[in-house]
Coordinates of C-alpha atoms in Angstrom, one line a residue:
Chain A
X1 CA 34.4 -41.6 21.3
X2 CA 31.5 -40.1 22.1
X3 CA 32.5 -36.5 21.0
X4 CA 32.9 -37.3 17.5
X5 CA 29.1 -37.0 16.7
X6 CA 28.5 -33.4 18.3
X7 CA 31.9 -32.6 16.9
X8 CA 30.9 -33.4 13.5
X9 CA 27.2 -31.9 13.7
X10 CA 28.6 -28.7 15.8
X11 CA 30.9 -27.8 12.7
X12 CA 28.6 -28.7 10.3
X13 CA 26.0 -26.6 11.9
X14 CA 28.7 -23.4 12.3
X15 CA 29.2 -23.9 7.9
X16 CA 26.1 -24.1 6.9
X17 CA 24.3 -21.0 5.1
X18 CA 20.4 -21.7 5.3
X19 CA 18.3 -21.6 8.3
X20 CA 16.7 -25.2 7.6
X21 CA 19.8 -26.8 8.2
X22 CA 21.3 -25.1 11.1
X23 CA 17.4 -26.3 12.6
X24 CA 17.8 -29.5 11.4
X25 CA 21.7 -30.5 12.6
X26 CA 20.3 -28.6 15.6
X27 CA 17.7 -30.8 16.5
X28 CA 20.0 -34.0 15.8
X29 CA 22.3 -32.9 18.2
X30 CA 19.5 -32.9 20.9
X31 CA 18.1 -36.6 19.2
X32 CA 21.3 -38.0 18.7
X33 CA 19.6 -41.4 20.5
X34 CA 16.4 -41.1 18.4
X35 CA 17.2 -39.1 14.8
X36 CA 14.5 -40.3 13.2
X37 CA 12.0 -38.4 15.3
X38 CA 13.5 -35.0 14.0
X39 CA 11.2 -33.3 12.0
X40 CA 12.4 -33.4 8.0
X41 CA 8.9 -32.1 6.5
X42 CA 9.3 -28.5 8.8
X43 CA 10.8 -26.7 5.4
X44 CA 7.8 -27.6 2.8
X45 CA 5.6 -24.3 3.1
X46 CA 8.9 -22.6 1.2
X47 CA 7.4 -23.8 -1.9
X48 CA 7.3 -20.9 -4.1
X49 CA 5.7 -23.2 -6.4
X50 CA 1.4 -21.4 -5.9
X51 CA 3.0 -18.6 -6.5
X52 CA 4.5 -19.2 -9.9
X53 CA 0.9 -20.9 -10.4
X54 CA -0.8 -17.7 -10.1
X55 CA 1.3 -15.8 -12.8
X56 CA 0.7 -18.6 -15.1
X57 CA -2.4 -18.9 -14.6
X58 CA -3.3 -14.9 -14.6
X59 CA -1.6 -14.3 -18.1
X60 CA -3.2 -17.6 -19.4
X61 CA -6.9 -16.3 -18.8
X62 CA -5.5 -12.8 -20.2
X63 CA -3.8 -14.4 -23.6
X64 CA -6.8 -16.3 -24.1
X65 CA -9.8 -13.7 -23.6
X66 CA -7.3 -11.5 -26.5
X67 CA -7.2 -14.4 -28.2
X68 CA -11.2 -14.9 -28.6
X69 CA -11.3 -11.6 -28.8
X70 CA -9.2 -11.4 -32.0
X71 CA -11.7 -13.7 -33.9
X72 CA -14.6 -12.0 -33.0
X73 CA -13.4 -8.3 -34.2
X74 CA -11.6 -7.2 -36.9
X75 CA -9.1 -4.8 -35.6
X76 CA -6.4 -8.1 -35.8
X77 CA -3.8 -5.8 -36.4
X78 CA -4.4 -4.5 -32.7
X79 CA -5.1 -7.1 -31.2
X80 CA -2.1 -9.1 -32.4
X81 CA -0.1 -6.4 -30.8
X82 CA -1.2 -7.2 -27.8
X83 CA -0.9 -10.5 -27.8
X84 CA 2.5 -10.1 -28.4
X85 CA 3.0 -7.3 -25.8
X86 CA 0.8 -9.7 -23.2
X87 CA 2.9 -12.2 -24.5
X88 CA 6.7 -10.4 -23.4
X89 CA 5.1 -8.8 -20.1
X90 CA 4.2 -12.6 -19.0
X91 CA 8.0 -14.2 -19.7
X92 CA 9.6 -10.9 -18.1
X93 CA 7.4 -11.5 -15.3
X94 CA 7.6 -15.6 -14.8
X95 CA 11.2 -15.5 -15.5
X96 CA 12.0 -12.9 -12.8
X97 CA 9.6 -14.7 -10.6
X98 CA 10.7 -18.2 -11.7
X99 CA 15.2 -17.6 -11.2
X100 CA 15.2 -17.0 -6.9
X101 CA 12.8 -20.1 -5.6
X102 CA 15.6 -21.5 -7.7
X103 CA 18.3 -19.7 -5.7
X104 CA 17.0 -21.0 -2.6
X105 CA 17.3 -24.2 -4.0
X106 CA 20.7 -24.0 -4.6
X107 CA 21.1 -22.8 -0.9
X108 CA 19.9 -26.2 0.3
X109 CA 22.4 -28.2 -1.8
X110 CA 25.3 -26.2 -0.5
X111 CA 24.7 -27.0 2.3
X112 CA 24.5 -30.4 2.0
X113 CA 28.1 -30.4 0.3
X114 CA 29.8 -28.6 3.0
X115 CA 27.8 -31.1 5.4
X116 CA 29.6 -33.8 3.3
X117 CA 32.8 -32.1 3.1
X118 CA 32.8 -32.3 7.2
X119 CA 31.9 -36.0 7.3
X120 CA 33.5 -37.9 4.3
X121 CA 36.7 -37.3 6.0
X122 CA 35.4 -37.9 9.5
X123 CA 34.3 -41.2 8.3
X124 CA 37.7 -41.5 6.8
X125 CA 39.2 -41.7 10.6
X126 CA 36.7 -43.9 11.8
X127 CA 37.2 -46.8 8.6
X128 CA 41.1 -45.9 9.5
X129 CA 40.4 -46.4 13.5
X130 CA 38.6 -50.1 13.0
X131 CA 41.5 -51.5 10.5
X132 CA 40.0 -50.8 7.6
X133 CA 42.9 -48.5 6.0
X134 CA 42.3 -49.9 2.6
X135 CA 38.7 -48.7 2.3
X136 CA 38.9 -45.5 4.3
X137 CA 42.4 -44.8 1.3
X138 CA 40.2 -45.5 -1.8
X139 CA 37.3 -44.4 -0.2
X140 CA 38.8 -41.4 0.4
X141 CA 39.6 -40.8 -3.3
X142 CA 36.5 -41.3 -4.4
X143 CA 34.1 -38.9 -1.8
X144 CA 37.0 -36.3 -2.8
X145 CA 36.7 -36.7 -6.4
X146 CA 32.9 -36.9 -6.2
X147 CA 33.0 -33.7 -3.7
X148 CA 34.8 -32.0 -6.5
X149 CA 32.5 -32.8 -9.1
X150 CA 29.1 -31.6 -7.4
X151 CA 30.9 -28.7 -6.0
X152 CA 31.8 -27.6 -10.0
X153 CA 28.0 -28.8 -10.7
X154 CA 26.2 -27.5 -8.3
X155 CA 28.5 -24.2 -8.1
X156 CA 29.6 -23.4 -11.9
X157 CA 27.5 -25.4 -14.5
X158 CA 23.7 -25.4 -12.8
X159 CA 23.8 -21.5 -12.4
X160 CA 25.1 -21.2 -15.9
X161 CA 23.0 -23.5 -17.2
X162 CA 20.1 -22.6 -15.7
X163 CA 20.4 -18.7 -16.8
X164 CA 21.2 -20.0 -20.5
X165 CA 17.6 -21.6 -20.4
X166 CA 15.9 -18.6 -19.3
X167 CA 17.7 -16.2 -21.5
X168 CA 16.2 -19.1 -24.7
X169 CA 13.1 -18.8 -22.9
X170 CA 13.4 -14.5 -23.0
X171 CA 14.7 -14.3 -26.2
X172 CA 11.9 -17.0 -27.7
X173 CA 9.1 -15.3 -26.1
X174 CA 10.3 -11.6 -28.2
X175 CA 11.7 -12.6 -31.1
X176 CA 11.4 -16.4 -31.5
X177 CA 9.1 -18.7 -33.9
X178 CA 10.7 -21.8 -32.3
X179 CA 14.4 -21.6 -33.1
X180 CA 15.6 -20.5 -30.1
X181 CA 13.9 -23.4 -28.7
X182 CA 15.6 -25.6 -31.0
X183 CA 19.1 -24.4 -29.5
X184 CA 17.4 -25.1 -25.9
X185 CA 16.2 -28.9 -26.4
X186 CA 20.2 -29.6 -28.4
X187 CA 21.7 -28.2 -25.2
X188 CA 19.1 -30.3 -23.0
X189 CA 20.1 -33.3 -24.9
X190 CA 24.0 -32.8 -25.3
X191 CA 24.3 -32.2 -20.8
X192 CA 21.7 -35.4 -20.3
X193 CA 23.9 -37.7 -22.4
X194 CA 27.2 -35.9 -20.7
X195 CA 25.8 -36.1 -17.6
X196 CA 25.1 -39.9 -17.8
X197 CA 28.3 -40.8 -18.9
X198 CA 30.0 -39.3 -15.7
X199 CA 27.8 -40.7 -13.7
X200 CA 28.1 -44.2 -14.8
X201 CA 32.0 -43.7 -15.2
X202 CA 31.8 -42.3 -11.2
X203 CA 30.2 -45.4 -11.0
X204 CA 32.4 -48.3 -12.3
X205 CA 35.7 -46.2 -10.6
X206 CA 33.5 -46.5 -7.1
X207 CA 32.1 -50.2 -7.6
X208 CA 36.1 -51.4 -8.7
X209 CA 38.3 -49.1 -6.3
X210 CA 35.6 -50.7 -3.3
X211 CA 36.2 -54.5 -4.4
X212 CA 40.2 -53.9 -4.8
X213 CA 39.9 -52.0 -0.8
X214 CA 38.2 -54.8 0.4
X215 CA 40.3 -57.2 -0.8
X216 CA 43.6 -55.3 0.6
X217 CA 41.7 -54.8 4.1
X218 CA 41.0 -58.4 4.0
X219 CA 44.7 -59.1 3.4
X220 CA 45.9 -57.1 5.8
X221 CA 43.7 -58.0 8.6
X222 CA 46.4 -60.1 10.3
X223 CA 49.0 -57.8 9.8
X224 CA 46.6 -55.4 11.1
X225 CA 46.2 -57.1 14.6
X226 CA 49.5 -57.9 15.3
X227 CA 50.4 -54.4 14.8
X228 CA 47.6 -53.4 16.7
X229 CA 48.5 -55.8 19.6
X230 CA 51.7 -54.6 19.7
X231 CA 51.0 -50.7 19.8
X232 CA 49.0 -51.5 22.8
X233 CA 49.6 -54.0 24.9
X234 CA 47.3 -56.3 26.2
X235 CA 47.6 -58.1 29.4
X236 CA 48.3 -61.8 28.3
X237 CA 49.5 -61.1 24.4
X238 CA 46.4 -61.3 22.9
X239 CA 43.7 -59.0 21.6
X240 CA 41.1 -59.1 24.5
X241 CA 39.0 -56.8 25.9
X242 CA 40.3 -53.8 24.9
X243 CA 40.6 -54.5 21.3
X244 CA 36.5 -55.4 22.0
X245 CA 36.1 -51.9 23.4
X246 CA 37.1 -50.1 20.8
X247 CA 35.3 -52.1 18.0
X248 CA 32.7 -51.8 19.9
X249 CA 33.0 -47.6 20.3
X250 CA 33.2 -47.5 16.7
X251 CA 30.8 -49.5 15.4
X252 CA 28.5 -47.4 18.1
X253 CA 29.4 -44.4 16.9
X254 CA 29.6 -45.5 12.9
X255 CA 25.9 -45.8 13.5
X256 CA 25.0 -43.3 15.2
X257 CA 26.8 -40.7 12.7
X258 CA 25.7 -42.7 9.8
X259 CA 21.9 -43.1 10.5
X260 CA 21.9 -38.8 11.9
X261 CA 23.8 -38.1 8.6
X262 CA 21.4 -40.0 6.4
X263 CA 18.4 -38.1 8.4
X264 CA 19.8 -34.2 7.4
X265 CA 20.5 -35.9 3.6
X266 CA 16.5 -36.6 3.8
X267 CA 15.4 -33.5 5.3
X268 CA 17.8 -31.2 3.2
X269 CA 16.7 -33.0 -0.2
X270 CA 13.7 -33.8 0.1
X271 CA 12.1 -29.9 0.2
X272 CA 14.3 -29.9 -2.9
X273 CA 13.1 -33.0 -4.5
X274 CA 9.4 -31.4 -3.8
X275 CA 9.9 -28.2 -4.6
X276 CA 11.2 -29.4 -8.2
X277 CA 9.1 -32.1 -8.8
X278 CA 6.2 -29.5 -8.2
X279 CA 7.5 -26.9 -10.4
X280 CA 8.0 -30.0 -13.2
X281 CA 4.1 -30.7 -12.9
X282 CA 3.2 -27.6 -12.9
X283 CA 5.3 -26.7 -16.0
X284 CA 3.9 -29.4 -17.6
X285 CA 0.4 -28.5 -17.0
X286 CA 0.9 -25.3 -18.3
X287 CA 2.3 -26.6 -21.2
X288 CA -0.6 -28.5 -21.8
X289 CA -3.0 -25.7 -21.3
X290 CA -1.4 -23.3 -23.5
X291 CA -1.7 -26.6 -26.4
X292 CA -4.7 -27.1 -25.8
X293 CA -5.8 -22.6 -26.2
X294 CA -3.2 -23.2 -29.0
X295 CA -1.3 -20.3 -27.4
X296 CA 2.2 -21.7 -28.9
X297 CA 4.1 -18.4 -27.7
X298 CA 3.5 -19.6 -23.8
X299 CA 4.1 -23.2 -24.3
X300 CA 7.6 -22.3 -25.6
X301 CA 8.4 -20.7 -22.7
X302 CA 7.6 -23.4 -20.4
X303 CA 9.5 -25.7 -22.6
X304 CA 12.5 -24.3 -21.9
X305 CA 12.1 -23.9 -17.6
X306 CA 10.8 -27.5 -17.9
X307 CA 14.5 -28.4 -19.4
X308 CA 16.0 -26.4 -17.1
X309 CA 14.2 -28.1 -14.2
X310 CA 14.6 -31.3 -15.4
X311 CA 18.7 -31.1 -15.9
X312 CA 18.8 -29.5 -12.0
X313 CA 16.3 -32.2 -10.5
X314 CA 18.4 -35.0 -12.4
X315 CA 21.8 -33.4 -10.8
X316 CA 20.3 -32.6 -7.4
X317 CA 18.8 -36.3 -7.2
X318 CA 22.2 -37.9 -8.1
X319 CA 24.2 -35.8 -5.7
X320 CA 21.9 -36.7 -2.9
X321 CA 22.0 -40.5 -4.4
X322 CA 25.9 -40.6 -4.4
X323 CA 25.9 -39.3 -0.9
X324 CA 23.8 -42.3 0.6
X325 CA 25.6 -44.4 -1.4
X326 CA 28.8 -43.5 0.4
X327 CA 27.3 -43.8 4.0
X328 CA 25.9 -46.6 3.4
X329 CA 29.1 -48.3 2.3
X330 CA 30.7 -46.8 5.6
X331 CA 27.9 -47.9 7.7
X332 CA 28.5 -51.5 5.8
X333 CA 32.0 -52.1 6.3
X334 CA 33.0 -53.9 9.4
X335 CA 36.2 -52.7 11.5
X336 CA 38.6 -55.2 10.4
X337 CA 40.2 -55.4 14.3
X338 CA 36.7 -56.8 15.0
X339 CA 36.7 -59.8 12.8
Chain B
X1 CA 25.3 -13.4 -9.7
X2 CA 24.4 -15.1 -12.8
X3 CA 20.8 -13.4 -12.3
X4 CA 22.1 -10.3 -13.4
X5 CA 23.2 -11.1 -16.7
X6 CA 19.4 -11.7 -17.3
X7 CA 18.8 -7.7 -16.7
X8 CA 20.7 -6.7 -20.5
X9 CA 18.8 -9.1 -22.1
X10 CA 15.7 -8.1 -21.3
X11 CA 16.7 -4.2 -21.3
X12 CA 17.7 -5.0 -24.7
X13 CA 14.6 -7.3 -25.9
X14 CA 11.8 -4.9 -24.8
X15 CA 14.0 -2.1 -26.5
X16 CA 14.5 -3.9 -29.5
X17 CA 11.3 -5.5 -29.6
X18 CA 9.4 -1.4 -28.8
X19 CA 11.1 -0.8 -32.5
X20 CA 10.5 -3.7 -34.3
X21 CA 6.9 -2.5 -33.5
X22 CA 7.2 0.8 -34.3
X23 CA 8.6 -0.4 -38.3
X24 CA 5.8 -2.6 -38.4
X25 CA 3.5 0.2 -37.5
X26 CA 5.6 2.4 -40.3
X27 CA 4.7 -0.9 -42.5
X28 CA 8.6 -1.7 -42.7
X29 CA 7.6 -5.4 -41.9
X30 CA 11.2 -6.8 -44.1
X31 CA 13.5 -4.5 -42.0
X32 CA 11.4 -5.1 -39.0
X33 CA 11.9 -8.7 -39.3
X34 CA 15.6 -8.5 -39.9
X35 CA 15.8 -6.3 -37.1
X36 CA 15.0 -9.3 -35.3
X37 CA 17.2 -11.5 -36.2
X38 CA 20.2 -9.1 -35.7
X39 CA 19.0 -8.1 -31.8
X40 CA 18.2 -11.5 -31.3
X41 CA 21.8 -12.8 -32.4
X42 CA 23.0 -9.5 -30.5
X43 CA 21.3 -10.6 -27.2
X44 CA 22.6 -14.6 -27.1
X45 CA 26.0 -13.3 -27.6
X46 CA 25.2 -11.0 -24.9
X47 CA 24.1 -13.7 -23.1
X48 CA 26.4 -15.7 -23.5
X49 CA 29.8 -13.4 -22.9
X50 CA 28.0 -12.9 -19.4
X51 CA 27.9 -16.7 -18.4
X52 CA 31.0 -17.0 -19.5
X53 CA 32.5 -14.2 -17.6
X54 CA 30.8 -15.0 -14.3
X55 CA 32.2 -18.9 -14.9
X56 CA 34.3 -19.7 -12.1
X57 CA 35.9 -23.0 -11.3
X58 CA 35.6 -24.0 -7.7
X59 CA 38.3 -25.1 -5.0
X60 CA 39.0 -28.7 -5.6
X61 CA 38.1 -30.4 -2.6
X62 CA 40.5 -32.1 -0.1
X63 CA 40.6 -33.9 2.9
X64 CA 43.9 -31.0 3.9
X65 CA 42.0 -28.0 2.5
X66 CA 39.0 -29.2 4.8
X67 CA 38.6 -26.3 7.3
X68 CA 37.4 -28.4 9.9
X69 CA 39.3 -31.7 9.2
X70 CA 42.3 -31.0 11.3
X71 CA 40.3 -30.7 14.1
X72 CA 38.0 -33.2 13.8
X73 CA 40.6 -35.6 13.0
X74 CA 42.2 -34.6 15.9
X75 CA 39.7 -34.8 17.9
X76 CA 38.8 -38.1 16.7
X77 CA 42.2 -39.8 17.4
X78 CA 42.4 -38.1 20.8
X79 CA 38.5 -39.7 21.7
X80 CA 40.1 -43.2 20.8
X81 CA 43.2 -42.3 22.5
X82 CA 41.0 -41.4 25.6
X83 CA 38.8 -44.8 25.4
X84 CA 42.2 -47.0 25.6
X85 CA 43.4 -45.3 28.5
X86 CA 40.2 -45.8 30.2
X87 CA 40.6 -49.7 29.4
X88 CA 44.0 -50.5 30.0
X89 CA 43.5 -48.7 33.4
X90 CA 40.7 -50.6 34.6
X91 CA 42.4 -53.7 33.4
X92 CA 45.7 -52.5 35.5
X93 CA 43.5 -52.1 38.6
X94 CA 41.5 -55.5 38.3
X95 CA 45.4 -57.0 37.3
X96 CA 46.8 -55.7 41.1
X97 CA 43.4 -56.2 42.8
X98 CA 43.8 -60.1 41.4
X99 CA 47.8 -60.3 42.0
X100 CA 47.7 -58.6 45.4
X101 CA 44.3 -58.7 46.9
X102 CA 44.3 -55.2 46.7
X103 CA 42.2 -52.7 44.3
X104 CA 44.0 -49.5 44.1
X105 CA 42.1 -46.4 45.1
X106 CA 43.1 -45.1 41.8
X107 CA 44.6 -46.3 38.0
X108 CA 45.5 -43.4 35.6
X109 CA 47.3 -44.7 31.7
X110 CA 48.9 -42.2 29.8
X111 CA 49.9 -43.3 25.8
X112 CA 51.4 -41.7 23.4
X113 CA 49.2 -40.4 20.5
X114 CA 51.8 -40.6 17.9
X115 CA 52.6 -44.7 18.8
X116 CA 49.9 -45.7 20.6
X117 CA 52.1 -47.1 23.5
X118 CA 51.8 -46.5 27.1
X119 CA 53.8 -43.4 28.0
X120 CA 53.3 -43.5 32.1
X121 CA 51.3 -45.3 34.1
X122 CA 49.7 -43.9 37.9
X123 CA 48.5 -45.9 40.7
X124 CA 47.3 -44.9 43.7
X125 CA 46.5 -46.2 47.1
X126 CA 45.6 -45.8 50.7
X127 CA 48.5 -44.8 53.2
X128 CA 48.5 -48.3 55.1
X129 CA 47.9 -50.7 52.2
X130 CA 50.1 -53.6 52.4
X131 CA 51.3 -53.9 48.9
X132 CA 54.8 -53.5 48.4
X133 CA 55.7 -50.5 45.6
X134 CA 58.7 -52.6 44.1
X135 CA 56.3 -55.7 43.9
X136 CA 53.6 -53.7 42.0
X137 CA 56.2 -52.2 39.6
X138 CA 57.8 -55.3 38.3
X139 CA 54.3 -56.7 37.8
X140 CA 53.2 -53.9 36.0
X141 CA 56.4 -53.2 34.0
X142 CA 55.2 -55.1 30.9
X143 CA 53.5 -52.4 29.7
X144 CA 56.5 -50.1 29.1
X145 CA 56.0 -46.5 30.0
X146 CA 57.4 -44.9 33.6
X147 CA 54.9 -46.2 36.8
X148 CA 54.2 -43.9 39.4
X149 CA 52.9 -45.5 42.4
X150 CA 51.5 -42.9 45.2
X151 CA 50.1 -43.3 48.9
X152 CA 48.0 -41.0 50.2
X153 CA 46.5 -40.7 53.5

């Protein structure tokens, strides 16, 4: 029973991609009695926002200087061309720096999915071992559906959406006068609406399934006890110490696995959240500064990037929240055999 | 790799902008604007085609297809079996001590993984322990399975 914890975290350590996930899992294996002591703040130094901020600040200063220069001197056509070239250069430099930072975030989230892919089946097995067969079955269906949708979102939709927004920013920088921003804005609205609908449906289905499962477990509790009493012979013919021992072991494993899983998810999600949140603040700040100095072209590039960052943050946060809710449901479920 | 889609777009944009600036410098601004609109649409087309081309539907995750599922399931089942076997062996030892007044040197129980039923009970005593193997087998027969009693020197 005690090996279940080690099995899960060893298996997860083998299939995760990022060094951070591996070190976090290793630390959880070492500190299994006090998982909360595992440092989840280690990867914060990997934030790339300051580099992006420097690039954005340098280009903003240059653009403002060129703009001031064009207002003072009469050669407007030449300064206008210089402004345009500078702006195009900014868009290309900024996008090429912006893209890789998001790839690191995507690897972290892929690791979260790999971990959940190992964790959820084990949770189902532990639940079923405790007699909560109905809960294990319905949770299994819900978790399988969630993992499939999350995988589709993280591995297919998000890179496509992100590339599209980057392309739109590039087009707006080179050829635009706000037309491509309209397209981006429309896409952002469609994506957020579709995602909200998907999320609502998922929560409704999950909740309905859980209610059905709870009543299913309660109805079959007596039958299960009888079944176990027959399967494992107990002295005196009643459910005695052996069953209590197995139940206690299950609760102990459940609690240890659940807590460590939450710590792992937090440790993986926190850097992702801080990264995207910091990037969002930075983009908003430069949007404001560009508006302040009336540099609409650069402001549009930031707006496209802000749409992409916001959508990424929404999807990643939802995956994290649903993952934690699933673990919470598992930890809340008392083994039917112990009741 | 989605990032690679951006490179042809950047090349097209840089080339197109240079031509447009040249047309503007030659005084053909109307032609330059037309060129800008056409090139914008071409790049949009390249971008969308590239994204659709790279789109991959990931395989559906099911528990059966999760690589480690079977290993973890079997390991978990084995852990549960071992725990039940230990507990049952301890109970049999206590039962024997209560009924016969002697504690066995060792009790071992083997359960069947498919049905959780008792497959074998092994009880070991030191030679000279005042206990009848036949009586012992009778008393723990209710557990089912094969009972083996051993006396060691």
